[in-house]
Amino acid sequence: IAVLSVAVCPVIMAVTTPRTLLAQVLGWTPLRWLGERSYGIYLWHMPIAAFTPRLTQQLYPWQVGLGQVVLTVFLASVSWRFVEDPIRRGALSRPKPDAEGNVASRKPVVLRLTVGFVAIVVLAGVVMAGTMKLPQPSRQELAAANARPSSPSPRPRPSPSPEPTVPTPTIPLIALPEPGAFGQTACHTVVHLGDSTSRGLVSENYLPDPAQRMDAQYIKAGATSMIDGVGDAMAIVEHWNGEPSGFDRAQSIAASAPPDTCWVVALGLNDAATIAIGGSPFLADDRIDQIMSQVRPGERVMWVTTITQPWADPVYNNEYMAGWNASLIAAMDHYPNMRVYDWAADTATWDPAKVAEYFTDDGIHYTTPGCAMRAHMIARALATAFPAGQEPTKSPIISAGTLADNEAQVFPPPPPPPPEGSASPAASATSQG
């Protein structure tokens, strides 16, 4: 700040010297006009931006931005004309007596200023109300406008040698479950570390049916128990409202977890946002290392990538999430016991209507159907990554399959009604008895 203050001094000296080039440029009439109204522009831009619907800004960014600039300058011009400039010229000062010693009344001037001020407030209110009435796109429209291209088909890795003397089996980049199959995992005890996006997976408020919750899904996949490591607003390093961080939670669980525990880590949302805004010196690799440091040798770990939608708070922009996901995939080079379930890639192929159905209004968390689907797909991915009776998959990235395949398992269609005139099985049994 001190260096900046000193650097500004030559600029001020140049501007106050009329013959300098900088003074002539800044003395240009349009710039002087803006400069006189700059304080009003400063005052009016914030309420206009605050009252503009966020979803409208996201779908029409440059159109809304241009409109905000025009409205800001317009209100600043009106307030300058009817309030600021009259006061600057002494409208509220005590009138001087004329040659005969008479002093003009200040009431007309005060009345004009009052009327002008009230008119500006009313005009501003109309403008703010108008901005709030701007058409807001639905979540389906936002999802469609920002639809991501489908993930590429799994491709085998090229052979490390152009002419191998011994055939080397190729390893798919992405491991997929068998269509229609849920699979069984070699994991017995599963630790589920997660932030608030996992809260709905273990909550009876979101999932009244116990069979749809995360612990039941792990058991369905062959595990015997789940250790709940979910915390609201949890990041790996930071503490929210004095709550344990992700590292704290992992450390305390590791101290008492049974041998050969499996870990599912669904953290990263808050970490990615904190890193993006420069709120911590701990980068993605540091945070991943902290969790992995609590995993005992030989224990299997599956991280879950994270994703947000276009209508989410800009702090949780999905570009930040993509950077975090890339760090997860890169970390597998250092941890052979680690796999990554690419939840973000699976959901990126969904139809916009399904995205709007499964994500909440904040674009970060999940609805009740979304929680049921996510719990099912995470457990299915775990069974694919670490299958029972087999070695862990060599594929570094895991998919839980298509949405249609998973919906058929999570929300199976009801059985068709019996044909008209036919008796139900119960009725037939009764009549035969």
Coordinates of C-alpha atoms in Angstrom, one line a residue:
I1 CA 0.0 0.0 0.0
A2 CA 2.8 2.4 0.8
V3 CA 4.5 1.8 -2.6
L4 CA 1.2 2.3 -4.3
S5 CA 0.6 5.6 -2.4
V6 CA 4.0 6.9 -3.4
A7 CA 3.5 5.8 -7.1
V8 CA 0.2 7.8 -7.2
C9 CA 2.0 11.0 -6.4
P10 CA 3.6 11.5 -9.8
V11 CA 0.2 10.8 -11.4
I12 CA -1.4 13.5 -9.4
M13 CA 1.3 15.9 -10.3
A14 CA 1.0 15.1 -14.0
V15 CA -2.8 15.5 -13.9
T16 CA -2.7 18.9 -12.1
T17 CA -0.3 20.2 -14.7
P18 CA -2.6 21.2 -17.7
R19 CA 0.1 20.9 -20.4
T20 CA 1.0 17.3 -19.7
L21 CA -0.4 14.6 -22.0
L22 CA -2.1 12.7 -19.1
A23 CA -3.9 15.9 -18.1
Q24 CA -5.1 16.5 -21.6
V25 CA -6.4 12.9 -22.0
L26 CA -8.2 13.0 -18.6
G27 CA -9.6 16.4 -19.4
W28 CA -11.4 15.1 -22.4
T29 CA -15.1 16.1 -22.1
P30 CA -16.7 12.6 -21.9
L31 CA -14.2 11.6 -19.2
R32 CA -14.8 14.8 -17.3
W33 CA -18.6 14.1 -17.6
L34 CA -18.1 10.6 -16.1
G35 CA -15.7 11.9 -13.5
E36 CA -18.3 14.4 -12.2
R37 CA -20.8 11.6 -11.8
S38 CA -18.4 8.9 -10.6
Y39 CA -19.5 9.0 -7.0
G40 CA -23.1 8.5 -8.1
I41 CA -22.0 5.6 -10.3
Y42 CA -20.2 4.1 -7.3
L43 CA -23.3 4.4 -5.1
W44 CA -25.9 3.1 -7.6
H45 CA -24.0 0.1 -9.2
M46 CA -24.3 -2.1 -6.2
P47 CA -28.1 -2.1 -5.6
I48 CA -28.7 -2.6 -9.3
A49 CA -26.3 -5.6 -9.4
A50 CA -27.8 -6.9 -6.1
F51 CA -31.4 -6.7 -7.4
T52 CA -30.7 -8.4 -10.7
P53 CA -31.7 -12.1 -10.6
R54 CA -28.6 -14.2 -10.5
L55 CA -29.9 -16.8 -12.8
T56 CA -30.7 -14.2 -15.4
Q57 CA -27.1 -12.9 -15.2
Q58 CA -25.8 -16.4 -15.7
L59 CA -27.8 -17.1 -18.8
Y60 CA -27.4 -13.6 -20.4
P61 CA -24.1 -12.3 -18.9
W62 CA -23.1 -9.6 -21.4
Q63 CA -26.7 -8.4 -22.1
V64 CA -27.4 -8.1 -18.4
G65 CA -24.0 -6.5 -17.8
L66 CA -24.7 -3.9 -20.5
G67 CA -28.1 -3.1 -19.0
Q68 CA -26.6 -2.7 -15.6
V69 CA -24.1 -0.2 -16.8
V70 CA -26.8 1.8 -18.7
L71 CA -29.1 1.9 -15.6
T72 CA -26.2 2.8 -13.3
V73 CA -25.1 5.8 -15.4
F74 CA -28.7 6.9 -15.9
L75 CA -29.5 7.0 -12.2
A76 CA -26.1 8.6 -11.4
S77 CA -26.9 11.3 -14.0
V78 CA -30.3 12.0 -12.6
S79 CA -29.0 12.2 -9.0
W80 CA -26.2 14.5 -10.2
R81 CA -28.6 16.8 -12.0
F82 CA -31.2 17.2 -9.3
V83 CA -29.4 16.6 -6.0
E84 CA -25.6 16.5 -6.1
D85 CA -24.9 19.5 -8.4
P86 CA -27.4 21.9 -6.8
I87 CA -25.9 21.1 -3.4
R88 CA -22.4 21.5 -4.8
R89 CA -23.3 24.9 -6.1
G90 CA -24.5 26.0 -2.6
A91 CA -28.2 25.3 -2.7
L92 CA -28.1 24.5 1.0
S93 CA -25.9 27.4 2.0
R94 CA -27.3 30.5 3.8
P95 CA -28.4 33.0 1.1
K96 CA -26.5 36.2 0.9
P97 CA -28.5 39.5 1.3
D98 CA -29.0 41.6 -1.7
A99 CA -28.1 45.3 -2.1
E100 CA -31.1 46.3 0.0
G101 CA -30.3 43.8 2.7
N102 CA -33.1 41.4 2.0
V103 CA -32.4 37.7 2.3
A104 CA -34.3 35.3 0.0
S105 CA -36.2 32.4 1.6
R106 CA -34.5 29.0 1.4
K107 CA -37.9 27.1 1.4
P108 CA -38.2 26.9 -2.4
V109 CA -34.7 25.6 -2.8
V110 CA -35.2 23.0 0.0
L111 CA -38.5 22.0 -1.5
R112 CA -37.0 21.5 -5.0
L113 CA -34.2 19.4 -3.5
T114 CA -36.6 17.4 -1.5
V115 CA -38.9 16.7 -4.4
G116 CA -35.8 15.8 -6.6
F117 CA -34.5 13.4 -3.9
V118 CA -37.9 11.7 -3.5
A119 CA -38.3 11.5 -7.2
I120 CA -34.9 9.8 -7.6
V121 CA -35.7 7.3 -4.8
V122 CA -39.0 6.5 -6.5
L123 CA -37.3 6.1 -9.8
A124 CA -34.7 3.9 -8.3
G125 CA -37.3 1.8 -6.7
V126 CA -39.1 1.4 -10.1
V127 CA -35.7 0.4 -11.7
M128 CA -34.9 -2.1 -8.9
A129 CA -38.4 -3.6 -9.1
G130 CA -38.0 -3.9 -12.9
T131 CA -34.8 -5.7 -12.6
M132 CA -36.3 -8.2 -10.1
K133 CA -39.0 -8.9 -12.7
L134 CA -36.6 -9.9 -15.4
P135 CA -37.4 -13.3 -16.8
Q136 CA -35.5 -16.0 -14.9
P137 CA -34.6 -19.2 -16.8
S138 CA -35.5 -22.5 -15.3
R139 CA -32.8 -25.0 -14.1
Q140 CA -33.6 -27.1 -17.2
E141 CA -32.9 -24.1 -19.5
L142 CA -29.6 -23.4 -17.7
A143 CA -28.6 -27.0 -17.8
A144 CA -29.4 -27.2 -21.5
A145 CA -27.5 -24.0 -22.3
N146 CA -24.5 -25.3 -20.4
A147 CA -24.7 -28.9 -21.5
R148 CA -21.3 -30.6 -21.4
P149 CA -20.2 -32.9 -24.2
S150 CA -20.5 -36.6 -23.4
S151 CA -17.5 -38.2 -22.0
P152 CA -15.3 -40.0 -24.5
S153 CA -15.7 -43.8 -24.8
P154 CA -13.1 -45.8 -22.9
R155 CA -10.0 -46.4 -24.9
P156 CA -7.2 -48.8 -24.1
R157 CA -3.9 -47.4 -23.2
P158 CA -1.2 -47.8 -26.0
S159 CA 1.4 -50.4 -25.4
P160 CA 4.5 -49.0 -23.8
S161 CA 6.7 -50.6 -26.5
P162 CA 6.1 -50.2 -30.2
E163 CA 7.2 -53.8 -30.9
P164 CA 6.8 -55.8 -27.7
T165 CA 8.3 -59.2 -27.7
V166 CA 5.6 -60.4 -25.2
P167 CA 2.0 -59.4 -25.7
T168 CA 1.0 -56.9 -23.1
P169 CA -2.7 -56.8 -22.1
T170 CA -4.2 -53.4 -22.5
I171 CA -5.9 -51.7 -19.6
P172 CA -9.1 -49.7 -20.1
L173 CA -8.9 -46.1 -18.9
I174 CA -12.4 -46.4 -17.4
A175 CA -13.9 -49.4 -15.6
L176 CA -17.6 -50.0 -16.2
P177 CA -20.0 -52.3 -14.3
E178 CA -21.9 -55.0 -16.2
P179 CA -25.2 -53.5 -17.4
G180 CA -28.0 -54.4 -15.0
A181 CA -25.6 -55.8 -12.4
F182 CA -24.9 -54.2 -9.1
G183 CA -21.7 -56.1 -8.2
Q184 CA -20.1 -57.1 -5.0
T185 CA -17.1 -55.5 -3.3
A186 CA -14.1 -57.0 -1.5
C187 CA -14.5 -54.2 1.1
H188 CA -15.9 -55.1 4.5
T189 CA -15.9 -51.9 6.6
V190 CA -16.3 -48.7 4.5
V191 CA -15.4 -45.3 5.8
H192 CA -17.5 -42.6 4.0
L193 CA -15.8 -39.2 4.3
G194 CA -18.1 -36.5 2.9
D195 CA -19.1 -32.9 3.1
S196 CA -22.7 -31.5 3.0
T197 CA -23.3 -33.0 -0.4
S198 CA -23.1 -36.4 1.4
R199 CA -25.4 -35.3 4.2
G200 CA -28.5 -36.3 2.2
L201 CA -27.1 -39.8 1.6
V202 CA -27.2 -40.7 5.3
S203 CA -30.2 -38.6 6.4
E204 CA -33.7 -40.0 7.0
N205 CA -35.0 -36.5 6.2
Y206 CA -33.8 -36.8 2.6
L207 CA -34.1 -40.6 2.3
P208 CA -37.0 -41.9 4.4
D209 CA -36.5 -45.4 2.9
P210 CA -33.5 -46.9 4.9
A211 CA -32.7 -49.2 2.0
Q212 CA -31.8 -46.2 -0.2
R213 CA -29.3 -44.7 2.3
M214 CA -25.5 -44.9 1.9
D215 CA -24.9 -47.5 4.5
A216 CA -27.6 -49.8 3.1
Q217 CA -26.1 -49.4 -0.4
Y218 CA -22.6 -50.4 0.8
I219 CA -24.1 -53.4 2.5
K220 CA -26.0 -54.3 -0.7
A221 CA -22.7 -54.2 -2.5
G222 CA -21.2 -56.7 -0.1
A223 CA -19.8 -54.6 2.8
T224 CA -20.7 -55.4 6.4
S225 CA -20.7 -51.9 7.9
M226 CA -20.1 -48.2 7.2
I227 CA -18.4 -45.6 9.3
D228 CA -20.1 -42.2 9.0
G229 CA -17.5 -39.5 8.4
V230 CA -19.9 -36.9 7.0
G231 CA -19.6 -33.3 8.1
D232 CA -21.5 -30.1 7.0
A233 CA -19.4 -27.6 5.0
M234 CA -16.4 -29.9 5.7
A235 CA -13.1 -29.2 4.0
I236 CA -9.9 -31.2 4.4
V237 CA -7.9 -28.4 6.0
E238 CA -10.3 -25.7 7.2
H239 CA -12.6 -25.9 10.2
W240 CA -16.2 -24.6 9.8
N241 CA -17.8 -23.2 13.0
G242 CA -15.3 -25.2 15.1
E243 CA -16.3 -28.5 13.5
P244 CA -13.6 -31.1 12.7
S245 CA -11.9 -30.8 9.3
G246 CA -11.7 -33.7 6.9
F247 CA -8.2 -34.5 8.1
D248 CA -9.3 -34.4 11.7
R249 CA -12.2 -36.8 10.9
A250 CA -10.0 -39.1 9.0
Q251 CA -7.4 -39.1 11.7
S252 CA -9.9 -40.0 14.5
I253 CA -11.5 -42.7 12.4
A254 CA -8.2 -44.3 11.4
A255 CA -7.2 -44.6 15.0
S256 CA -10.1 -47.0 15.7
A257 CA -11.1 -48.5 12.3
P258 CA -10.6 -52.2 11.9
P259 CA -7.8 -53.6 9.7
D260 CA -8.2 -53.6 6.0
T261 CA -10.8 -50.8 6.0
C262 CA -11.9 -49.3 2.7
W263 CA -12.2 -45.5 2.3
V264 CA -14.6 -43.6 0.1
V265 CA -13.7 -39.9 0.1
A266 CA -16.4 -37.5 -1.3
L267 CA -14.6 -34.3 -0.3
G268 CA -13.3 -31.5 -2.4
L269 CA -16.2 -29.1 -3.0
N270 CA -15.2 -26.6 -0.3
D271 CA -11.5 -27.3 -0.9
A272 CA -11.8 -26.4 -4.6
A273 CA -13.6 -23.1 -3.7
T274 CA -11.1 -22.2 -1.0
I275 CA -8.2 -22.8 -3.4
A276 CA -9.8 -20.8 -6.2
I277 CA -10.3 -17.7 -4.1
G278 CA -6.8 -17.8 -2.7
G279 CA -8.0 -18.5 0.8
S280 CA -5.3 -21.0 1.8
P281 CA -1.7 -21.9 1.0
F282 CA -2.7 -25.6 0.9
L283 CA -3.3 -26.6 -2.7
A284 CA -5.1 -29.7 -4.0
D285 CA -2.1 -32.0 -3.8
D286 CA -1.4 -31.0 -0.2
R287 CA -5.0 -31.7 0.7
I288 CA -5.1 -35.1 -1.0
D289 CA -1.8 -36.1 0.7
Q290 CA -3.3 -35.2 4.1
I291 CA -6.1 -37.7 3.7
M292 CA -4.0 -40.4 2.2
S293 CA -1.5 -40.0 5.1
Q294 CA -4.2 -41.5 7.3
V295 CA -4.8 -44.6 5.2
R296 CA -2.8 -47.6 6.4
P297 CA -0.7 -49.5 3.9
G298 CA -2.8 -51.9 1.7
E299 CA -6.1 -50.2 2.5
R300 CA -8.1 -49.3 -0.6
V301 CA -9.3 -45.8 -1.3
M302 CA -11.9 -44.5 -3.8
W303 CA -12.2 -40.7 -4.2
V304 CA -15.4 -39.3 -5.8
T305 CA -15.1 -36.3 -8.2
T306 CA -17.3 -33.3 -7.6
I307 CA -19.5 -31.2 -9.9
T308 CA -21.7 -28.1 -9.6
Q309 CA -24.3 -26.8 -12.0
P310 CA -24.4 -23.4 -13.9
W311 CA -26.8 -21.8 -11.4
A312 CA -24.6 -22.5 -8.4
D313 CA -22.9 -19.6 -6.5
P314 CA -19.9 -18.4 -8.5
V315 CA -17.6 -19.3 -5.6
Y316 CA -18.5 -22.9 -6.4
N317 CA -18.0 -22.5 -10.2
N318 CA -17.6 -25.8 -11.8
E319 CA -14.3 -24.8 -13.4
Y320 CA -12.9 -24.9 -9.9
M321 CA -14.3 -28.3 -9.4
A322 CA -12.8 -29.5 -12.7
G323 CA -9.4 -28.4 -11.5
W324 CA -9.8 -30.4 -8.3
N325 CA -10.9 -33.5 -10.2
A326 CA -7.9 -33.3 -12.4
S327 CA -5.7 -33.2 -9.3
L328 CA -7.4 -36.4 -8.0
I329 CA -6.7 -38.2 -11.2
A330 CA -3.1 -37.1 -11.3
A331 CA -2.6 -38.2 -7.6
M332 CA -3.2 -41.8 -8.6
D333 CA 0.3 -41.9 -10.0
H334 CA 1.6 -41.6 -6.4
Y335 CA -1.0 -43.9 -4.7
P336 CA -1.4 -47.4 -6.3
N337 CA -4.2 -48.2 -3.8
M338 CA -6.3 -45.2 -5.0
R339 CA -9.1 -45.2 -7.6
V340 CA -11.3 -42.3 -8.7
Y341 CA -15.0 -42.6 -9.2
D342 CA -15.8 -39.9 -11.8
W343 CA -19.2 -38.9 -10.6
A344 CA -18.7 -35.6 -12.5
A345 CA -18.3 -37.4 -15.9
D346 CA -21.3 -39.7 -15.2
T347 CA -23.6 -36.8 -14.5
A348 CA -22.2 -34.7 -17.4
T349 CA -24.0 -37.0 -19.8
W350 CA -27.4 -36.6 -18.2
D351 CA -30.3 -35.0 -19.9
P352 CA -30.9 -31.4 -18.7
A353 CA -34.3 -32.3 -17.3
K354 CA -32.7 -35.1 -15.2
V355 CA -30.0 -32.6 -14.0
A356 CA -32.7 -30.3 -12.8
E357 CA -34.6 -33.1 -11.2
Y358 CA -31.6 -34.5 -9.2
F359 CA -29.9 -31.2 -8.2
T360 CA -31.4 -28.6 -5.8
D361 CA -31.9 -24.9 -6.5
D362 CA -28.4 -24.1 -5.2
G363 CA -26.8 -26.2 -8.0
I364 CA -24.6 -27.9 -5.5
H365 CA -26.6 -30.3 -3.4
Y366 CA -29.1 -33.1 -4.3
T367 CA -32.8 -33.6 -4.1
T368 CA -34.2 -36.8 -2.6
P369 CA -34.2 -38.7 -5.9
G370 CA -30.7 -37.3 -6.5
C371 CA -29.4 -38.5 -3.1
A372 CA -30.9 -42.0 -3.8
M373 CA -29.2 -42.1 -7.2
R374 CA -25.9 -40.8 -5.9
A375 CA -25.7 -43.3 -3.0
H376 CA -26.5 -46.2 -5.4
M377 CA -23.9 -45.1 -8.0
I378 CA -21.2 -44.6 -5.4
A379 CA -21.7 -48.1 -4.0
R380 CA -21.8 -49.6 -7.4
A381 CA -18.6 -47.8 -8.4
L382 CA -16.9 -49.2 -5.2
A383 CA -17.9 -52.7 -6.2
T384 CA -16.4 -52.0 -9.7
A385 CA -13.2 -50.6 -8.3
F386 CA -12.6 -53.3 -5.7
P387 CA -14.6 -56.4 -6.7
A388 CA -15.0 -59.4 -4.4
G389 CA -12.7 -62.3 -5.1
Q390 CA -10.6 -60.4 -7.6
E391 CA -7.7 -58.0 -7.6
P392 CA -8.7 -54.3 -7.7
T393 CA -9.4 -53.1 -11.2
K394 CA -6.3 -51.8 -13.0
S395 CA -8.4 -49.0 -14.6
P396 CA -7.7 -45.8 -12.7
I397 CA -11.1 -44.2 -13.4
I398 CA -14.4 -45.8 -12.4
S399 CA -17.8 -45.2 -13.9
A400 CA -21.1 -46.4 -12.4
G401 CA -22.7 -46.8 -15.8
T402 CA -25.5 -45.0 -17.6
L403 CA -28.3 -43.1 -15.9
A404 CA -30.9 -45.3 -17.6
D405 CA -29.2 -48.5 -16.2
N406 CA -29.0 -47.1 -12.7
E407 CA -32.5 -45.7 -12.7
A408 CA -33.9 -49.1 -13.6
Q409 CA -32.3 -50.4 -10.4
V410 CA -33.0 -47.5 -8.1
F411 CA -36.5 -46.7 -9.3
P412 CA -37.8 -49.9 -11.0
P413 CA -41.0 -49.5 -12.8
P414 CA -44.1 -50.9 -11.0
P415 CA -45.3 -54.3 -12.3
P416 CA -48.0 -54.0 -15.0
P417 CA -51.6 -54.4 -13.7
P418 CA -53.2 -57.8 -14.4
P419 CA -55.4 -58.0 -17.5
E420 CA -59.1 -57.0 -17.0
G421 CA -61.2 -59.9 -15.9
S422 CA -58.2 -62.0 -14.6
A423 CA -58.0 -62.9 -10.9
S424 CA -55.0 -61.8 -8.9
P425 CA -52.6 -64.6 -7.6
A426 CA -54.0 -64.2 -4.1
A427 CA -57.5 -64.5 -5.2
S428 CA -56.7 -67.5 -7.3
A429 CA -55.0 -69.2 -4.4
T430 CA -58.0 -68.5 -2.2
S431 CA -60.5 -69.9 -4.7
Q432 CA -58.3 -73.0 -5.1
G433 CA -58.2 -73.5 -1.3

